[in-house]
Short mmCIF file of C-alpha atoms in Angstrom, two decimals:
data_model
loop_
_atom_site.label_atom_id
_atom_site.label_comp_id
_atom_site.label_asym_id
_atom_site.label_seq_id
_atom_site.Cartn_x
_atom_site.Cartn_y
_atom_site.Cartn_z
CA PHE A 19 0.00 0.00 0.00
CA SER A 20 2.81 2.34 0.97
CA LEU A 21 4.52 1.71 -2.39
CA ARG A 22 1.31 2.31 -4.37
CA PHE A 23 0.66 5.52 -2.46
CA THR A 24 4.19 6.77 -3.13
CA LEU A 25 3.91 6.00 -6.88
CA SER A 26 0.55 7.73 -7.01
CA MET A 27 1.96 10.86 -5.40
CA LEU A 28 4.93 10.85 -7.77
CA HIS A 29 2.59 10.54 -10.73
CA LYS A 30 0.52 13.49 -9.56
CA SER A 31 3.65 15.55 -8.89
CA ALA A 32 5.00 14.81 -12.36
CA TYR A 33 1.64 15.77 -13.85
CA VAL A 34 1.66 19.10 -11.98
CA VAL A 35 5.28 19.80 -13.01
CA TYR A 36 4.47 18.97 -16.65
CA TRP A 37 1.56 21.39 -16.82
CA SER A 38 3.53 24.05 -14.92
CA VAL A 39 6.42 23.80 -17.41
CA LEU A 40 3.98 23.86 -20.35
CA SER A 41 2.23 26.92 -18.95
CA LEU A 42 5.57 28.65 -18.37
CA ALA A 43 6.67 27.85 -21.93
CA LYS A 44 3.49 29.39 -23.35
CA THR A 45 3.94 32.49 -21.21
CA MET A 46 7.57 32.87 -22.34
CA ALA A 47 6.51 32.45 -25.95
CA LEU A 48 3.98 35.27 -25.58
CA LEU A 49 6.56 37.49 -23.91
CA LEU A 50 9.20 36.81 -26.56
CA GLN A 51 6.87 37.23 -29.55
CA PRO A 52 7.49 41.02 -29.99
CA PHE A 53 11.23 40.45 -29.88
CA MET A 54 10.98 37.68 -32.44
CA SER A 55 8.99 40.05 -34.67
CA LEU A 56 11.63 42.75 -34.24
CA LYS A 57 14.34 40.25 -35.10
CA LYS A 58 12.45 39.22 -38.21
CA LEU A 59 11.87 42.90 -39.08
CA GLY A 60 15.56 43.56 -38.56
CA ARG A 61 16.42 40.78 -41.03
CA VAL A 62 14.05 42.29 -43.59
CA PHE A 63 15.43 45.82 -42.99
CA CYS A 64 19.02 44.66 -43.35
CA THR A 65 18.10 42.82 -46.53
CA GLN A 66 16.50 45.97 -47.96
CA ILE A 67 19.50 48.14 -47.04
CA SER A 68 21.87 45.63 -48.61
CA ALA A 69 19.76 45.52 -51.73
CA GLN A 70 19.78 49.31 -51.92
CA SER A 71 23.51 49.48 -51.32
CA SER A 72 24.25 46.86 -53.94
CA SER A 73 22.19 48.72 -56.55
CA ARG A 74 23.64 52.18 -55.81
CA LEU A 75 24.14 54.26 -58.95
CA THR A 76 27.76 55.06 -59.83
CA HIS A 77 29.65 56.84 -62.57
CA THR A 78 33.38 57.36 -63.15
CA ILE A 79 35.04 60.45 -64.58
CA ASN A 80 38.66 61.32 -65.36
CA LEU A 81 39.94 64.83 -64.79
CA PRO A 82 42.85 66.22 -66.84
CA SER A 83 44.26 67.83 -63.68
CA GLN A 84 44.69 64.45 -61.91
CA LEU A 85 45.39 61.87 -64.59
CA GLY A 86 45.42 58.29 -63.40
CA GLN A 87 43.17 59.10 -60.47
CA PRO A 88 39.58 58.46 -61.60
CA VAL A 89 36.79 60.08 -59.60
CA GLN A 90 33.79 58.03 -58.50
CA ILE A 91 30.41 59.79 -58.72
CA VAL A 92 27.96 57.98 -56.43
CA ALA A 93 24.25 58.47 -55.72
CA VAL A 94 22.75 58.26 -52.24
CA PRO A 95 20.32 55.34 -51.79
CA GLY A 96 16.90 56.25 -53.12
CA LEU A 97 18.06 58.80 -55.71
CA SER A 98 16.38 58.03 -59.02
CA ASP A 99 18.33 57.19 -62.15
CA SER A 100 16.95 60.27 -63.93
CA ASP A 101 17.94 62.61 -61.07
CA PHE A 102 21.42 61.07 -60.96
CA ARG A 103 21.84 61.47 -64.70
CA ASN A 104 20.48 65.04 -64.63
CA ALA A 105 22.91 65.92 -61.84
CA ILE A 106 25.97 64.64 -63.69
CA GLU A 107 24.94 66.32 -66.95
CA SER A 108 23.85 69.61 -65.36
CA SER A 109 25.62 72.89 -66.06
CA LEU A 110 25.93 73.32 -62.26
CA PHE A 111 28.06 70.20 -61.84
CA LYS A 112 30.10 70.83 -64.99
CA HIS A 113 30.74 74.42 -63.89
CA TRP A 114 31.98 73.19 -60.49
CA LEU A 115 34.32 70.66 -62.13
CA LYS A 116 35.64 73.44 -64.36
CA ASN A 117 36.22 75.77 -61.39
CA ILE A 118 38.28 73.26 -59.41
CA GLN A 119 40.64 72.83 -62.37
CA THR A 120 41.22 76.49 -63.24
CA GLU A 121 44.49 78.30 -62.61
CA THR A 122 43.28 79.28 -59.14
CA GLY A 123 41.26 76.08 -58.60
CA MET A 124 41.80 73.75 -55.66
CA LEU A 125 43.38 71.04 -57.85
CA SER A 126 45.73 73.39 -59.71
CA ASN A 127 48.83 73.05 -57.50
CA GLY A 128 48.50 69.32 -56.80
CA ALA A 129 48.16 69.79 -53.02
CA THR A 130 44.69 68.24 -52.98
CA SER A 131 42.92 65.48 -54.87
CA LEU A 132 39.26 64.66 -55.54
CA LYS A 133 38.38 61.05 -54.72
CA GLN A 134 34.61 60.81 -54.78
CA VAL A 135 31.44 62.87 -55.16
CA LEU A 136 28.23 61.78 -53.44
CA ILE A 137 25.11 63.19 -55.15
CA GLN A 138 22.60 63.80 -52.34
CA GLY A 139 19.74 65.81 -53.82
CA VAL A 140 18.42 67.37 -57.02
CA ASP A 141 15.74 70.07 -57.42
CA MET A 142 14.42 70.47 -60.94
CA PHE A 143 13.24 73.84 -62.29
CA GLY A 144 11.16 72.58 -65.16
CA LYS A 145 13.56 70.64 -67.38
CA ARG A 146 16.78 72.00 -65.89
CA VAL A 147 18.54 71.37 -62.59
CA GLY A 148 17.91 74.39 -60.37
CA PHE A 149 19.64 73.28 -57.16
CA LEU A 150 22.12 70.47 -56.58
CA LYS A 151 23.38 69.11 -53.25
CA PHE A 152 26.47 66.92 -53.07
CA ARG A 153 29.47 66.01 -50.91
CA ALA A 154 32.94 66.02 -52.41
CA ASP A 155 35.69 63.93 -50.81
CA VAL A 156 38.71 66.20 -51.27
CA ILE A 157 41.94 64.97 -49.68
CA ASP A 158 44.81 67.15 -48.48
CA LYS A 159 47.82 65.17 -49.69
CA GLU A 160 50.19 66.41 -46.99
CA THR A 161 48.05 65.36 -44.02
CA GLY A 162 45.81 62.76 -45.68
CA ASN A 163 42.78 64.44 -44.12
CA LYS A 164 39.52 65.33 -45.81
CA VAL A 165 38.78 68.97 -46.56
CA PRO A 166 35.18 70.04 -45.65
CA GLY A 167 33.31 69.39 -48.87
CA ILE A 168 29.52 69.76 -48.55
CA VAL A 169 28.27 71.75 -51.54
CA PHE A 170 24.96 73.47 -52.26
CA ALA A 171 25.20 74.31 -55.96
CA ARG A 172 22.96 76.96 -57.49
CA GLY A 173 25.33 78.53 -60.01
CA PRO A 174 25.87 82.05 -61.33
CA ALA A 175 23.50 84.91 -60.54
CA VAL A 176 23.17 88.66 -61.10
CA ALA A 177 22.03 91.66 -59.06
CA VAL A 178 21.51 95.31 -59.98
CA LEU A 179 22.05 98.47 -57.94
CA ILE A 180 19.56 100.94 -59.46
CA LEU A 181 20.25 104.59 -58.62
CA LEU A 182 17.68 107.15 -59.76
CA GLU A 183 18.37 110.86 -59.46
CA SER A 184 15.33 113.07 -58.97
CA GLU A 185 15.27 116.75 -58.06
CA GLY A 186 18.87 116.69 -56.89
CA LYS A 187 18.52 113.60 -54.69
CA THR A 188 19.65 110.04 -55.42
CA TYR A 189 17.42 107.07 -54.61
CA ALA A 190 18.04 103.30 -54.62
CA VAL A 191 15.39 100.83 -55.73
CA LEU A 192 14.94 97.67 -53.64
CA THR A 193 12.59 94.72 -53.54
CA GLU A 194 10.92 93.27 -50.45
CA GLN A 195 10.45 89.51 -50.65
CA VAL A 196 9.64 86.57 -48.42
CA ARG A 197 12.83 84.53 -48.05
CA VAL A 198 11.89 81.16 -46.56
CA PRO A 199 15.47 79.95 -45.83
CA VAL A 200 16.01 82.80 -43.36
CA GLY A 201 12.36 82.98 -42.35
CA ARG A 202 12.13 86.73 -42.93
CA LEU A 203 11.10 89.50 -45.27
CA ILE A 204 14.27 90.92 -46.81
CA LEU A 205 14.93 94.27 -48.50
CA GLU A 206 17.34 93.48 -51.31
CA LEU A 207 18.60 94.38 -54.75
CA PRO A 208 16.70 93.03 -57.76
CA ALA A 209 18.47 89.76 -58.55
CA GLY A 210 18.11 86.42 -60.26
CA MET A 211 19.79 83.23 -61.38
CA LEU A 212 21.06 82.59 -64.89
CA ASP A 213 18.53 80.38 -66.62
CA ASP A 214 21.10 78.67 -68.84
CA ASP A 215 24.83 78.22 -69.28
CA LYS A 216 25.21 80.77 -72.10
CA GLY A 217 26.58 83.39 -69.70
CA ASP A 218 24.34 86.33 -70.66
CA PHE A 219 24.87 88.17 -67.38
CA VAL A 220 23.90 91.68 -68.41
CA GLY A 221 20.86 90.45 -70.35
CA THR A 222 19.72 88.45 -67.33
CA ALA A 223 20.20 91.52 -65.11
CA VAL A 224 18.01 93.68 -67.34
CA ARG A 225 15.36 90.96 -67.54
CA GLU A 226 15.27 90.48 -63.75
CA VAL A 227 14.79 94.22 -63.21
CA GLU A 228 11.85 94.22 -65.59
CA GLU A 229 10.28 91.19 -63.87
CA GLU A 230 10.83 92.33 -60.29
CA ILE A 231 10.55 96.12 -60.55
CA GLY A 232 8.53 96.64 -63.71
CA ILE A 233 11.00 99.03 -65.36
CA SER A 234 12.84 98.62 -68.64
CA LEU A 235 16.55 99.49 -68.74
CA ASN A 236 18.87 99.93 -71.68
CA VAL A 237 21.62 97.28 -71.72
CA ASN A 238 24.17 99.92 -72.77
CA ASP A 239 23.53 101.87 -69.55
CA MET A 240 24.59 98.98 -67.31
CA VAL A 241 27.98 99.10 -65.58
CA ASP A 242 29.52 95.82 -64.43
CA LEU A 243 30.84 96.62 -60.94
CA THR A 244 32.45 93.20 -60.51
CA ALA A 245 34.53 93.85 -63.65
CA PHE A 246 36.61 96.23 -61.50
CA LEU A 247 37.85 93.30 -59.41
CA ASP A 248 41.25 91.75 -60.10
CA PRO A 249 41.07 89.11 -62.87
CA SER A 250 42.38 86.47 -60.43
CA THR A 251 39.04 86.70 -58.59
CA GLY A 252 37.10 85.63 -61.67
CA CYS A 253 35.37 89.05 -61.50
CA ARG A 254 32.51 87.64 -59.45
CA VAL A 255 31.64 87.85 -55.75
CA PHE A 256 31.01 84.78 -53.59
CA PRO A 257 28.57 85.56 -50.75
CA SER A 258 28.87 82.17 -48.99
CA PRO A 259 31.84 80.16 -50.33
CA GLY A 260 31.96 77.89 -47.27
CA GLY A 261 28.86 76.02 -48.38
CA CYS A 262 27.48 77.43 -51.63
CA ASP A 263 28.98 77.83 -55.11
CA GLU A 264 26.87 80.90 -55.96
CA GLU A 265 28.88 83.56 -57.80
CA ILE A 266 27.26 86.93 -58.43
CA SER A 267 27.86 89.61 -61.04
CA LEU A 268 26.87 93.01 -59.67
CA PHE A 269 25.68 95.72 -62.04
CA LEU A 270 24.96 99.43 -61.64
CA TYR A 271 22.30 101.50 -63.39
CA ARG A 272 22.15 105.30 -63.07
CA GLY A 273 19.28 107.35 -64.42
CA HIS A 274 17.42 110.64 -64.10
CA VAL A 275 13.67 110.54 -63.50
CA GLY A 276 10.85 112.85 -62.48
CA LYS A 277 9.41 112.78 -58.99
CA GLU A 278 6.30 111.06 -60.30
CA ILE A 279 8.37 107.96 -61.18
CA ILE A 280 9.67 107.73 -57.60
CA THR A 281 6.10 107.99 -56.32
CA GLN A 282 4.87 105.43 -58.85
CA LEU A 283 7.51 102.88 -57.83
CA GLN A 284 7.10 103.23 -54.07
CA GLY A 285 5.06 100.29 -52.72
CA LYS A 286 4.41 98.81 -56.17
CA GLU A 287 3.56 95.08 -56.12
CA THR A 288 5.30 93.05 -58.82
CA GLY A 289 6.89 89.66 -59.52
CA LEU A 290 5.88 86.54 -61.39
CA ARG A 291 2.93 85.54 -59.23
CA GLU A 292 2.54 82.22 -61.02
CA HIS A 293 6.08 81.36 -59.85
CA GLY A 294 5.33 82.35 -56.26
CA GLU A 295 7.12 85.72 -56.45
CA LEU A 296 5.40 88.15 -54.06
CA ILE A 297 7.43 91.33 -54.43
CA LYS A 298 6.92 94.87 -53.15
CA VAL A 299 9.12 97.72 -54.45
CA HIS A 300 10.78 100.15 -52.05
CA VAL A 301 12.58 103.37 -52.98
CA VAL A 302 15.04 104.66 -50.34
CA PRO A 303 17.57 107.50 -50.24
CA TYR A 304 20.92 106.15 -51.41
CA ASP A 305 22.85 107.70 -48.52
CA LYS A 306 20.72 105.65 -46.08
CA LEU A 307 20.85 102.38 -48.04
CA TRP A 308 23.88 100.94 -46.25
CA HIS A 309 22.08 100.67 -42.89
CA MET A 310 18.55 99.94 -44.15
CA THR A 311 19.27 96.46 -45.53
CA ALA A 312 21.04 93.28 -44.44
CA ASP A 313 21.28 92.12 -48.06
CA ALA A 314 24.88 91.14 -48.82
CA LYS A 315 24.39 91.92 -52.51
CA ALA A 316 23.43 95.52 -51.74
CA LEU A 317 26.30 96.03 -49.31
CA MET A 318 28.83 94.55 -51.74
CA ALA A 319 27.48 96.71 -54.58
CA ILE A 320 27.78 99.85 -52.45
CA ALA A 321 31.38 99.00 -51.56
CA LEU A 322 32.37 98.34 -55.17
CA TYR A 323 30.59 101.47 -56.45
CA GLU A 324 32.12 103.78 -53.85
CA MET A 325 35.63 102.34 -54.22
CA ALA A 326 35.42 102.53 -58.03
CA LYS A 327 34.35 106.17 -57.75
CA ARG A 328 37.19 106.90 -55.37
CA GLY A 329 39.65 105.26 -57.74
CA GLY A 330 38.36 107.20 -60.75
CA LEU A 331 37.22 104.03 -62.50
CA MET A 332 33.56 104.86 -63.01
CA PRO A 333 32.55 105.89 -66.54
CA PRO A 334 30.50 109.11 -66.74
CA PRO A 335 26.73 108.48 -66.48
CA ARG A 336 24.83 108.47 -69.74
CA SER A 337 21.83 110.73 -70.21
CA SER A 338 19.36 107.88 -70.06
CA SER A 339 16.11 109.44 -68.91
CA ALA A 340 14.56 108.96 -72.36
CA GLU A 341 15.48 105.25 -72.33
CA PHE A 342 14.00 104.59 -68.89
CA SER A 343 10.43 103.38 -68.82
CA CYS A 344 8.21 102.26 -65.96
CA HIS A 345 5.18 100.02 -66.48
#
C-alpha cells in the first residue's frame, strides 16, 4: 500500500510539473513574440539596405588635372536614375568641375585630390537642374585628411544696384520679398539666377529688373561693378563660399527721373505671381541704403561702387532718362 501511495503521489507531482512547465513555456513564448517580430523585421530591414547598397548608382570620370586618379560619382540610396543622370549632366556640376581645375582652382597646385562625389539631392526647375546638393571627398595630400566638402550648388546669378536721381537727390530701388530659408522678409537688390549656361549676365540683369521692378533698362547703360575686381578673382563675388557655389555679377544703373516715377515705384507690387514671387518695391535714399538692408548683394554693390568712384574708374553716367520706362 505504501509503495502504491508513493507511486501515485509521484505521478501526480510529475503531472503538476508537466503542466507548470507547459504553462511557463506558453507564457515565455507570448513574452518573446514582440522580440521575435523585431528580429524578423531587422532581417528584412538589413536585406533591404543591402539591396539598396548593392544597386547604388555610380559613374566614373577622369579629370585632366589628376590623370590616373579616376573620380567616382555615387548616388545616395533612393536617388532616381533620372535625377542622378540630370545631376551629372547639369551645367551646375560641370561648372563646379571646371572651377576646381582652373588656374586658381583647388586642384591646380597638386596639393589636394578629388576622390569621390556623393550626389545627395536634385531640385528640378522645369527641365533643368535648379539646385544640386552633393558632398565632395577632397583629400589634403600632406596630411591625408579630408577637406570640408559639402556643396549646395545653385550657379551664377546677377544683381543690380539701381540709382535714380530726382530733383537733386539720389534714390536706390529695392525689392521686399519673403525669403523662406532665413524665415524673414528681406529688402534686397533686384536679382536672379542665370537660366542657362550661355553666360548672358547683363541680359539676365536687365530681364530680372523688368520682372521684379517693372522698369525697362537699356543694356548699354549697365555698368559691371564686378569687372573692376582683379582678374584672379574671376570678376565675381562669392557671398557664402563655405557652403554654396553661388557667384554673383553686380551691375549698376544710373538714371534721371521725375518725382512722379519715384512715387509710382514706391510700394508697387510686382513679380511673377505664377512662380510664387510676391514682391513689393521700395525706394530709399541712397545715402541711407547701407544701414537699411542686411542684403549682402546691396552692401557689396555699395562698396564696389564707392571704391570705383574713389579710384576714378567709373565711366560718366549716360543721359538715359529717355530710355527709362516704368510700367
